[in-house]
PDB file of C-alpha atoms in Angstrom:
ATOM      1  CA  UNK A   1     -14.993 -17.024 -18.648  1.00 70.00           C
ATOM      2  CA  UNK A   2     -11.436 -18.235 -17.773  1.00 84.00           C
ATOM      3  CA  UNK A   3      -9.016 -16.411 -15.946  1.00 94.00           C
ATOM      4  CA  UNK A   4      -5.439 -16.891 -14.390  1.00 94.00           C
ATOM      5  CA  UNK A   5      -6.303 -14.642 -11.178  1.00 96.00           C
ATOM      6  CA  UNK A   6      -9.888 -14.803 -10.108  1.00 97.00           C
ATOM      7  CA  UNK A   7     -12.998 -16.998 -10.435  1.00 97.00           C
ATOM      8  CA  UNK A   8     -16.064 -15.968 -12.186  1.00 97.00           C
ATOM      9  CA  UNK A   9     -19.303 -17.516 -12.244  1.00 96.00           C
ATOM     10  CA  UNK A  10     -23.181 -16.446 -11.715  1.00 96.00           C
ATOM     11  CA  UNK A  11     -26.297 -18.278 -10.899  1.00 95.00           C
ATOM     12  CA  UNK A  12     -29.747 -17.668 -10.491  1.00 95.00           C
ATOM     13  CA  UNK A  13     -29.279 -13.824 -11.668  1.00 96.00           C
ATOM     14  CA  UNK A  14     -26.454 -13.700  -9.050  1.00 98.00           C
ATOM     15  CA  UNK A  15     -22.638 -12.974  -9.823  1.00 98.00           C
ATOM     16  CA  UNK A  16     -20.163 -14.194  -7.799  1.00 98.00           C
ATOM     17  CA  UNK A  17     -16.466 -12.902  -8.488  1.00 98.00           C
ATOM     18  CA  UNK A  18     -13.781 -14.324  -6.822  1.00 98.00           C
ATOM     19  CA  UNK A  19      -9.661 -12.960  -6.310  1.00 98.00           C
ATOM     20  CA  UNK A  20      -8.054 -16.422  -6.386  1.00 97.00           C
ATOM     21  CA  UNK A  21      -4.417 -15.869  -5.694  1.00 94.00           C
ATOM     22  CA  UNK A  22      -4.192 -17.324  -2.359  1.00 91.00           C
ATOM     23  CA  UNK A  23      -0.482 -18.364  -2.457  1.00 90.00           C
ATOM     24  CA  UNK A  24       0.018 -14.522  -2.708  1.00 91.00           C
ATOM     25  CA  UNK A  25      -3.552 -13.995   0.066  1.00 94.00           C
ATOM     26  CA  UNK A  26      -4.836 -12.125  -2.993  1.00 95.00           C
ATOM     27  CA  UNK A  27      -2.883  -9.377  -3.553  1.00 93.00           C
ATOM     28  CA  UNK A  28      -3.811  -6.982  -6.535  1.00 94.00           C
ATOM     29  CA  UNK A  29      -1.156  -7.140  -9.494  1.00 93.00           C
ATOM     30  CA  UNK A  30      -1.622  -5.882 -12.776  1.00 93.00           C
ATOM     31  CA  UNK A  31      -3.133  -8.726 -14.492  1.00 94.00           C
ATOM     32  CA  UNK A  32      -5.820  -9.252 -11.481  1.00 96.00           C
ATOM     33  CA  UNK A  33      -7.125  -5.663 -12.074  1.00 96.00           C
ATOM     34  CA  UNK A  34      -7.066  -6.118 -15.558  1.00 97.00           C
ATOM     35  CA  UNK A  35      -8.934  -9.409 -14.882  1.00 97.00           C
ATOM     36  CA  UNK A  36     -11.631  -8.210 -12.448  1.00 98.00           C
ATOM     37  CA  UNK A  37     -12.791  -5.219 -15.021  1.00 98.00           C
ATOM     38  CA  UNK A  38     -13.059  -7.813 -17.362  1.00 97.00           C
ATOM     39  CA  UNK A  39     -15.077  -9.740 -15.364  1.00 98.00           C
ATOM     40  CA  UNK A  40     -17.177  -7.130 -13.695  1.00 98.00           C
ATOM     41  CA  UNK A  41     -17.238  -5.496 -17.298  1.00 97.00           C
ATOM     42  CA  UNK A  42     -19.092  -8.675 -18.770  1.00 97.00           C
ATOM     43  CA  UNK A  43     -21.568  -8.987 -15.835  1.00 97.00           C
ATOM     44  CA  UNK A  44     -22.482  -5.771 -16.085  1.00 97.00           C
ATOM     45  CA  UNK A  45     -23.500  -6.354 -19.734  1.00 96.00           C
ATOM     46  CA  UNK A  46     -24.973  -9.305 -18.817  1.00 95.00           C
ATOM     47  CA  UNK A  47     -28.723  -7.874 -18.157  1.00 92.00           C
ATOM     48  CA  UNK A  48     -29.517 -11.886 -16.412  1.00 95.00           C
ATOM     49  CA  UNK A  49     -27.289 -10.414 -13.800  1.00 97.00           C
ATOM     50  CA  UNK A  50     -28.885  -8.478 -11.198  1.00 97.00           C
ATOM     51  CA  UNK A  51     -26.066  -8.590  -8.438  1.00 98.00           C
ATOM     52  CA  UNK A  52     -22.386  -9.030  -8.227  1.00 98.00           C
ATOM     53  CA  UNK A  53     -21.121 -10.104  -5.423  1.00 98.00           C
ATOM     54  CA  UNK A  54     -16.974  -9.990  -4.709  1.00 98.00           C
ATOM     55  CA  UNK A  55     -14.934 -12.096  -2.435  1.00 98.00           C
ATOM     56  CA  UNK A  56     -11.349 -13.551  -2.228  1.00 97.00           C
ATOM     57  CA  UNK A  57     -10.424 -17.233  -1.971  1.00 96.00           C
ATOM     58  CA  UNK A  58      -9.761 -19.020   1.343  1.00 93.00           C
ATOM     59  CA  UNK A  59     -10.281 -18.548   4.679  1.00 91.00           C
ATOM     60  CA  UNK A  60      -7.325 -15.336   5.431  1.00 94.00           C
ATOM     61  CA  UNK A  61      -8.040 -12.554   3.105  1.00 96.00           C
ATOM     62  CA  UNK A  62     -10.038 -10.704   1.184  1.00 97.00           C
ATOM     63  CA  UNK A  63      -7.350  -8.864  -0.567  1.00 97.00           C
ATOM     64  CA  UNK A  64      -4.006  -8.599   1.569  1.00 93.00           C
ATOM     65  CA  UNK A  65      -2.929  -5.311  -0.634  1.00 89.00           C
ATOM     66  CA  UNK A  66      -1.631  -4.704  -4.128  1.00 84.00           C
ATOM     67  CA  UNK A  67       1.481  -6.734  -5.339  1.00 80.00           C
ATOM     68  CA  UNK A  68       4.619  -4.487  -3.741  1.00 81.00           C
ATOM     69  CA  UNK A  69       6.961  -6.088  -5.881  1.00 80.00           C
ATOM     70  CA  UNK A  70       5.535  -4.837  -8.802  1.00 84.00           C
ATOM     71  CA  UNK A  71       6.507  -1.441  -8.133  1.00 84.00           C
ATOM     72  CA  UNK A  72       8.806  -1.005  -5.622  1.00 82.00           C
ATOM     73  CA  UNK A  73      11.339   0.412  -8.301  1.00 85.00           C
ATOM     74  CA  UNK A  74       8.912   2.586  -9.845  1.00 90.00           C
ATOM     75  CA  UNK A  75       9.795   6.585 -10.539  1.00 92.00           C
ATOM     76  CA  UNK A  76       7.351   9.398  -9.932  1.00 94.00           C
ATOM     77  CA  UNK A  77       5.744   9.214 -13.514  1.00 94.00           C
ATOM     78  CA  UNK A  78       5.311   5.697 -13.586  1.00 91.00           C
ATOM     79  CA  UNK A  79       3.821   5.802  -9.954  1.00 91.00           C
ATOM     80  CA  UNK A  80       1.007   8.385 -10.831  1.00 94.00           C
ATOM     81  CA  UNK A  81       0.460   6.784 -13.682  1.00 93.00           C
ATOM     82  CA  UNK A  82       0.076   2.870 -12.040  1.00 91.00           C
ATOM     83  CA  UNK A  83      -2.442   4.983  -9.399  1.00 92.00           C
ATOM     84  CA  UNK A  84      -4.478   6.638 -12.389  1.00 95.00           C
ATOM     85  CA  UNK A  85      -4.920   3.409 -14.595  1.00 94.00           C
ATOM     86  CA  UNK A  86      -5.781   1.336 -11.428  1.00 93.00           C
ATOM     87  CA  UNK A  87      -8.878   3.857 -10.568  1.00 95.00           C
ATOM     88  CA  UNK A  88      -9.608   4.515 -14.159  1.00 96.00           C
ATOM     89  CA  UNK A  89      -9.903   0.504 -14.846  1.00 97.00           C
ATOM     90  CA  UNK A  90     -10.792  -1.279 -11.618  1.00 97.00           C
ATOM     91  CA  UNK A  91     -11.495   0.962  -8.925  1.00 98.00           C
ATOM     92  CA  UNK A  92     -13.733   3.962 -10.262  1.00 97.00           C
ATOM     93  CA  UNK A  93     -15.215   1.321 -12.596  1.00 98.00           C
ATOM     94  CA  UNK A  94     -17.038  -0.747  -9.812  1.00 98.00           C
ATOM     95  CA  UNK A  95     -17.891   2.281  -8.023  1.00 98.00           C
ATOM     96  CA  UNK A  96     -20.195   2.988 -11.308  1.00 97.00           C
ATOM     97  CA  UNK A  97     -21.715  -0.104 -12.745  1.00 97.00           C
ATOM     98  CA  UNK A  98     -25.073   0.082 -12.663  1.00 97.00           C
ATOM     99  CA  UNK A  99     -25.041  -3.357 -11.441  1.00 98.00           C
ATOM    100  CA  UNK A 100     -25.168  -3.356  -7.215  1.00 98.00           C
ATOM    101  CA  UNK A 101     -21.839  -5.098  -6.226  1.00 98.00           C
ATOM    102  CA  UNK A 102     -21.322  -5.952  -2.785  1.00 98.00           C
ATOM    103  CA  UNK A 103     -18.140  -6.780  -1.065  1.00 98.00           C
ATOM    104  CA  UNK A 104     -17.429  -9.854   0.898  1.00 98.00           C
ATOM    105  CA  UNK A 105     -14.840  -9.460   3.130  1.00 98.00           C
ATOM    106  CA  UNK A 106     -13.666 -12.929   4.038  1.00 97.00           C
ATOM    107  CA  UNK A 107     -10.094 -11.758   6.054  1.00 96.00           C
ATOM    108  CA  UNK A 108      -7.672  -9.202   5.496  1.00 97.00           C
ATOM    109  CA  UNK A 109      -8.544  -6.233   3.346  1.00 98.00           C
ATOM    110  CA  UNK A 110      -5.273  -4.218   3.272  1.00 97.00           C
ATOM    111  CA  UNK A 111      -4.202  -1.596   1.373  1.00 96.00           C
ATOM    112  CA  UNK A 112      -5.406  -1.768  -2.157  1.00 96.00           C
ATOM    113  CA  UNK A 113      -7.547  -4.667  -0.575  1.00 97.00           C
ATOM    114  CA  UNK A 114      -9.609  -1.987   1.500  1.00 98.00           C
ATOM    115  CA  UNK A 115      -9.728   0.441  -1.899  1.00 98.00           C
ATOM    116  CA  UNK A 116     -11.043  -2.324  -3.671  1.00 98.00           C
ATOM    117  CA  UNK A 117     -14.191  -3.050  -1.177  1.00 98.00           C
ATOM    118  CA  UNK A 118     -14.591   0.657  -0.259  1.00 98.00           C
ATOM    119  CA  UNK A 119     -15.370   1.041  -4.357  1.00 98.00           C
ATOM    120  CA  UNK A 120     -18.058  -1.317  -4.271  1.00 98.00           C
ATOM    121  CA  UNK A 121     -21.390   0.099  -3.512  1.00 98.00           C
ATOM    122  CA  UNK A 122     -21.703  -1.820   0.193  1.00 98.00           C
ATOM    123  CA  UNK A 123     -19.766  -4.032   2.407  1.00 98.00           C
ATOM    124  CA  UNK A 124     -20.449  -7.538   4.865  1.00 98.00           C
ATOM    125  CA  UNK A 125     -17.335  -8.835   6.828  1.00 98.00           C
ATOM    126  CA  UNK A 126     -16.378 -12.083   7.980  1.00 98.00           C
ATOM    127  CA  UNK A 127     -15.590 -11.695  12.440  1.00 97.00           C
ATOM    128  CA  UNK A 128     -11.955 -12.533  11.563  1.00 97.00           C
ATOM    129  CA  UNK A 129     -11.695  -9.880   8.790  1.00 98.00           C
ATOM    130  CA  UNK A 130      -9.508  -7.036   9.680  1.00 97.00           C
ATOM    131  CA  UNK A 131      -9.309  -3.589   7.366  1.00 98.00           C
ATOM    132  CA  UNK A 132      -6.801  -0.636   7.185  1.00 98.00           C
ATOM    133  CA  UNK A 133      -4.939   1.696   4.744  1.00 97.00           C
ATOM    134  CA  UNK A 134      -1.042   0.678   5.751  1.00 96.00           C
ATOM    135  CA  UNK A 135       0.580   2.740   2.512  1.00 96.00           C
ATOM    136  CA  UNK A 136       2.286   5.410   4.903  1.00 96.00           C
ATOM    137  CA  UNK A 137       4.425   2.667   6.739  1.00 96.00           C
ATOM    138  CA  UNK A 138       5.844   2.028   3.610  1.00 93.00           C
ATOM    139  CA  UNK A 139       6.479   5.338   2.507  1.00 94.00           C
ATOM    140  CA  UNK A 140       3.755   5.839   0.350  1.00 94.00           C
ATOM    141  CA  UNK A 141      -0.127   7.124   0.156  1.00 95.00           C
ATOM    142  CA  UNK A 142      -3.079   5.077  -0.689  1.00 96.00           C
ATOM    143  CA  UNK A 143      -2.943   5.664  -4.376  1.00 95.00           C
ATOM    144  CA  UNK A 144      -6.588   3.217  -5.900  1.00 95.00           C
ATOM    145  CA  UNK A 145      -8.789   5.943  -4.061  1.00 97.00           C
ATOM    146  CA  UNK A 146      -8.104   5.484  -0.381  1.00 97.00           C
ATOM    147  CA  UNK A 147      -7.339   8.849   0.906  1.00 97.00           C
ATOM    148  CA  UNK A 148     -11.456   9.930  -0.858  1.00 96.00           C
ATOM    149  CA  UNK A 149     -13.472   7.222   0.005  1.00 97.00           C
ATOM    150  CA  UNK A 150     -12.329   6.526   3.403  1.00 98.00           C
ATOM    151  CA  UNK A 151     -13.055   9.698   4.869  1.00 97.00           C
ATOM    152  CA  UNK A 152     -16.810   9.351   2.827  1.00 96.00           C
ATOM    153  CA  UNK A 153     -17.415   6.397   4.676  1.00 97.00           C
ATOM    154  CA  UNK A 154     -16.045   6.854   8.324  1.00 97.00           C
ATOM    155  CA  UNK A 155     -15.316  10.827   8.528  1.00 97.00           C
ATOM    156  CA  UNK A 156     -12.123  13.302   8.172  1.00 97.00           C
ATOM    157  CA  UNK A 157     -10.933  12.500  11.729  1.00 98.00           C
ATOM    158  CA  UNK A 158     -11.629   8.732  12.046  1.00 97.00           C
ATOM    159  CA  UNK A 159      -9.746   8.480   8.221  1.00 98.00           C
ATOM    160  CA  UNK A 160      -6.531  10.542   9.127  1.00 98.00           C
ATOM    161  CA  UNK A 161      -5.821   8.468  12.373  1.00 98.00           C
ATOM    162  CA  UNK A 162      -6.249   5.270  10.391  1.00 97.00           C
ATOM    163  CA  UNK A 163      -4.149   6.286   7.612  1.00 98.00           C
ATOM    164  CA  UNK A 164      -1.801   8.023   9.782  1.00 98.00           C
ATOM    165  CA  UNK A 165      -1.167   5.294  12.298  1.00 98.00           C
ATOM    166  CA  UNK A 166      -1.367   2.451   9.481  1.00 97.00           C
ATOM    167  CA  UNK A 167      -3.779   1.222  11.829  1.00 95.00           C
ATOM    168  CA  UNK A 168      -6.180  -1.759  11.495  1.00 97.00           C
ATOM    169  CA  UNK A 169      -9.817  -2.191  11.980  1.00 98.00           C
ATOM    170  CA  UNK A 170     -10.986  -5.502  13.565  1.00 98.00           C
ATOM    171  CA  UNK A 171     -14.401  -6.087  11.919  1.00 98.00           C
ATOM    172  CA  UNK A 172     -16.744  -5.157  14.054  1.00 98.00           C
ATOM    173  CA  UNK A 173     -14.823  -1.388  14.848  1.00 98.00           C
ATOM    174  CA  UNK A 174     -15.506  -1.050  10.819  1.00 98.00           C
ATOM    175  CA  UNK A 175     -19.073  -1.842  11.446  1.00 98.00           C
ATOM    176  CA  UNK A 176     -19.069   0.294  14.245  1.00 97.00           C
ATOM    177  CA  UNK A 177     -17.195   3.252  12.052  1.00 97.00           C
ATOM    178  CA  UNK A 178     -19.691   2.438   9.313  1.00 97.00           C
ATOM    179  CA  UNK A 179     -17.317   0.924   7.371  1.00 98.00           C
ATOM    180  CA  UNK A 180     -19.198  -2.340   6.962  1.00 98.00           C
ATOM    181  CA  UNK A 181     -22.597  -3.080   7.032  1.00 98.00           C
ATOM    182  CA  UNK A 182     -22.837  -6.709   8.677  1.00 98.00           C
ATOM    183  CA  UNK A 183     -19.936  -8.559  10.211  1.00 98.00           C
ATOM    184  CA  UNK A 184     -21.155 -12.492  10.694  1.00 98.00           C
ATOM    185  CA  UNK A 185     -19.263 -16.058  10.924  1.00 97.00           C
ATOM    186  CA  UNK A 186     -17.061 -16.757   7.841  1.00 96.00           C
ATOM    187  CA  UNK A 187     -18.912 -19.831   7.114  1.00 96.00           C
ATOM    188  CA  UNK A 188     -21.941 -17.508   7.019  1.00 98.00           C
ATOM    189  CA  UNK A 189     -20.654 -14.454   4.868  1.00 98.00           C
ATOM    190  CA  UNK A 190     -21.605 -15.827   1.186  1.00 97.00           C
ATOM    191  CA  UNK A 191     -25.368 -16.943   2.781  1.00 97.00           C
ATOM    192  CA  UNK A 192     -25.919 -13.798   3.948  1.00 98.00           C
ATOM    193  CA  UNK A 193     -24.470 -11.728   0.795  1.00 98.00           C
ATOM    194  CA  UNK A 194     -27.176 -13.901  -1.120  1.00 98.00           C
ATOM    195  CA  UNK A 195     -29.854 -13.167   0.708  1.00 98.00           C
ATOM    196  CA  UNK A 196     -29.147  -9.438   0.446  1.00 98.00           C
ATOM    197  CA  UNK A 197     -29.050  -9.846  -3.024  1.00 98.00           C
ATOM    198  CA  UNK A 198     -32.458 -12.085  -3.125  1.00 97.00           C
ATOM    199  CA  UNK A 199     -33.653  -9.041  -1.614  1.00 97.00           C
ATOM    200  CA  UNK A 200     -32.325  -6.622  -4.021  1.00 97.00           C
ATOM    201  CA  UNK A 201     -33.180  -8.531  -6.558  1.00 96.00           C
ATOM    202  CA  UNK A 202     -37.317  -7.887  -5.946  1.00 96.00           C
ATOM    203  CA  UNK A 203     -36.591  -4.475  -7.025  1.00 96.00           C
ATOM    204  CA  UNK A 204     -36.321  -2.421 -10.232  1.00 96.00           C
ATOM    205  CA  UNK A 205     -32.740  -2.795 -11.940  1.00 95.00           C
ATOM    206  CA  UNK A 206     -33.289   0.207 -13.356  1.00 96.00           C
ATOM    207  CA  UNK A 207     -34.148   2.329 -10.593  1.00 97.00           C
ATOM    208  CA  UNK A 208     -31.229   0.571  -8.865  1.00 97.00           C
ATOM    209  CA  UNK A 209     -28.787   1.649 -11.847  1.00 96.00           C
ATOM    210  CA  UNK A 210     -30.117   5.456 -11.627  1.00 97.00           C
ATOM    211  CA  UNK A 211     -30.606   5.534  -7.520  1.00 97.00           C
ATOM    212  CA  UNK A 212     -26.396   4.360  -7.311  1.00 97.00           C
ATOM    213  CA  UNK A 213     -25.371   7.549 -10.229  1.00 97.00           C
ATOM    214  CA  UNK A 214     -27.254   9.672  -8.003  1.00 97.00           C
ATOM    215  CA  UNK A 215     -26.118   8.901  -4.715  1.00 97.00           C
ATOM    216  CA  UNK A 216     -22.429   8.629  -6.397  1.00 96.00           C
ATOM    217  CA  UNK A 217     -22.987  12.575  -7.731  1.00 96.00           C
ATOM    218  CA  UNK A 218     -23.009  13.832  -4.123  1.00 93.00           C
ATOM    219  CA  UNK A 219     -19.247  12.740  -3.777  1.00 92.00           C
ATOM    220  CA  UNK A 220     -18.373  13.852  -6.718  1.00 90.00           C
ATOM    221  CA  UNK A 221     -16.963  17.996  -7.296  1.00 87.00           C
ATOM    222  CA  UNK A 222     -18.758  20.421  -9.064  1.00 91.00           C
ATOM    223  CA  UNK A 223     -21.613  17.914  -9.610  1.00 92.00           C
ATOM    224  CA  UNK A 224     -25.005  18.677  -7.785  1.00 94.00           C
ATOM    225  CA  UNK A 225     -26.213  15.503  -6.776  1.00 95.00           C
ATOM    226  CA  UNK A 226     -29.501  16.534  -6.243  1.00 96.00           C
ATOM    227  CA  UNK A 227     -29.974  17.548 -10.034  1.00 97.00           C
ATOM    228  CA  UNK A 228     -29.190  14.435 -10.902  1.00 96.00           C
ATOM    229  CA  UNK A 229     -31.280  12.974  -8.468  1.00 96.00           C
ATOM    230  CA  UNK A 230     -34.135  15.322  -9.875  1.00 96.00           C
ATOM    231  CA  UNK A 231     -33.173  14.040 -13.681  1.00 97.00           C
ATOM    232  CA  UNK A 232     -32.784  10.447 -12.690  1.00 97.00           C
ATOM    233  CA  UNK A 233     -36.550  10.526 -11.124  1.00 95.00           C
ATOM    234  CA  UNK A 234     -37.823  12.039 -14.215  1.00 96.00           C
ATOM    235  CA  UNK A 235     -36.304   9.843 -16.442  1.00 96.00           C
ATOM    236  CA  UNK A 236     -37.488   6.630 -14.325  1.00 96.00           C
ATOM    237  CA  UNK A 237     -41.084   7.448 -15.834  1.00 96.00           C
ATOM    238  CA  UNK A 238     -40.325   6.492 -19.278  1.00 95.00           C
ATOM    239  CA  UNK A 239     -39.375   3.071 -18.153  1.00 96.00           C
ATOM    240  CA  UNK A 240     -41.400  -0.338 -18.300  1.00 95.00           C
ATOM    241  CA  UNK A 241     -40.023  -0.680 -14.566  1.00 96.00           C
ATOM    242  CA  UNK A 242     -41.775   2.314 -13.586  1.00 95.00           C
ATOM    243  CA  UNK A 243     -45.227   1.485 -15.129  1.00 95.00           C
ATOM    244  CA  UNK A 244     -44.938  -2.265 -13.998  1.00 94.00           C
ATOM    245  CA  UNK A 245     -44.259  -1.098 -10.013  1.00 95.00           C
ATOM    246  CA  UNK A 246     -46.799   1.496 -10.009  1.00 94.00           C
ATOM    247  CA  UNK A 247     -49.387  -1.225 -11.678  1.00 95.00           C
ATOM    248  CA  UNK A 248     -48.424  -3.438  -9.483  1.00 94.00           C
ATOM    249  CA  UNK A 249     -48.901  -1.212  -6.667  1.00 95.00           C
ATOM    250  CA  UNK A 250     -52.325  -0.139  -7.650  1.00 95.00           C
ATOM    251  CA  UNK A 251     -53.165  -3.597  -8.196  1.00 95.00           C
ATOM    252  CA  UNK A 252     -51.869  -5.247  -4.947  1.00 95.00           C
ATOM    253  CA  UNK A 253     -49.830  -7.513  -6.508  1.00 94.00           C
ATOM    254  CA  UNK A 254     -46.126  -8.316  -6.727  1.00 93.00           C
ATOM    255  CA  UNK A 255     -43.629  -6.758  -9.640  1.00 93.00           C
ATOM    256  CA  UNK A 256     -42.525  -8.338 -12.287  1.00 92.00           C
ATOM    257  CA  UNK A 257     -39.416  -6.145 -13.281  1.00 94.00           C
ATOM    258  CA  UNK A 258     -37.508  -6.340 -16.855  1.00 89.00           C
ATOM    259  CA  UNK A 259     -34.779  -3.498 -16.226  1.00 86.00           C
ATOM    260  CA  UNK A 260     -36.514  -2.077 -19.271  1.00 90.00           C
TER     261      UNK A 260
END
């Protein structure tokens, strides 16, 4: 897969996506989040792939924010409408792959930077990383999802001083906040996202795929996540997954999982 904006390549059942605008420290523009759905689209797809892992390029940022110059001219309905393709086609869309992605953070994650890594089903952060939701110092709200999935991470309170204040997060307050999962040396990050993967990668990709819709049905409204829960249980017995981990089980042995 080539690409203008990011970096795409997988090995070993491992995806690695990379935002490669670095002259710009990776700032979301149009074509980027048109890229990265492509990408994360195709990996999805891609049944070899059992994790997807998402960085940024160089050693300052994740994603410093979404391209301002883009719309800085913008009216109301073209506004609402950049914020409602952007979740419809990036940000919402890694939030539901079935695939686990896990965010990277290598530096800054500003903005539409922060959105971007919140979507993804867990984050690991870099010591020098730094996180925050800046939109109101600029007039504006967090418009890819910020203002929902902040608070579900780190609380109501803890979310309206950060987007209030435009405040920043060093990385270890957003492990503290819950935020991020492990902070560690950059030069460590990607070893230790792949050995989360390895790990996740012993498991059932199909379980994996129904155990991320149900735990995504409990934020969602007038969806009862424990329904699903109940119907994604059920529906795990029909699969090979299911028969091959309880064999295995039974038989004291290690799984051999298909995602079938």
């Amino acid at each position: 897969m080539n690409y203008e904006n990011i970096l795409a390549a997988s090995e070993n059942g491992i995806a690695t996506i990379t935002i490669n605008r670095p002259t710009k420290l990776n700032a979301l523009n149009k074509a980027t989040i048109e890229e990265l759905h492509s990408a994360f689209d195709a990996f999805d797809k891609d049944h070899s792939i059992r994790v997807i892992l998402l960085t940024g390029s160089g050693d300052k940022a994740f994603v410093a924010g979404a391209d301002i110059s883009e719309f800085a001219n913008f009216s109301v309905s073209e506004g609402a409408e950049l914020a409602a393709k952007g979740q419809a086609t990036l940000f919402d869309f890694v939030e539901n792959l079935k695939t686990p992605v896990i965010a990277a953070v290598n530096g800054f994650a500003l903005g539409g930077g922060l959105e971007l890594a919140m979507s993804c089903h867990f984050r690991i952060a870099s010591d020098n990383a730094k996180m925050g939701l800046p939109e109101v110092s600029l007039g504006v709200i967090p418009g890819y999802g910020g203002t929902q999935r902040l608070p579900q991470l780190v609380g109501k309170g803890k979310a309206m001083e950060l987007i209030m204040t435009a405040g920043m997060l060093t990385a270890e307050e957003a492990k503290t906040a819950g935020l991020v999962n492990h902070v560690v040396p950059q030069s460590e990050l990607l070893e230790l996202a792949n050995n989360i993967a390895q790990k996740i990668m012993k498991n059932s990709p199909v379980a994996i795929g129904k155990a991320i819709e149900a735990i995504n049905a409990n934020f969602k409204d007038g969806v009862d996540g424990y329904a699903v829960e109940i119907k994604n249980f059920g529906d795990a017995f029909r699969t090979e997954d299911f028969k091959e981990g309880t064999g295995a089980f039974l038989e004291k042995r290690k799984p051999s999982f298909t995602g079938k």
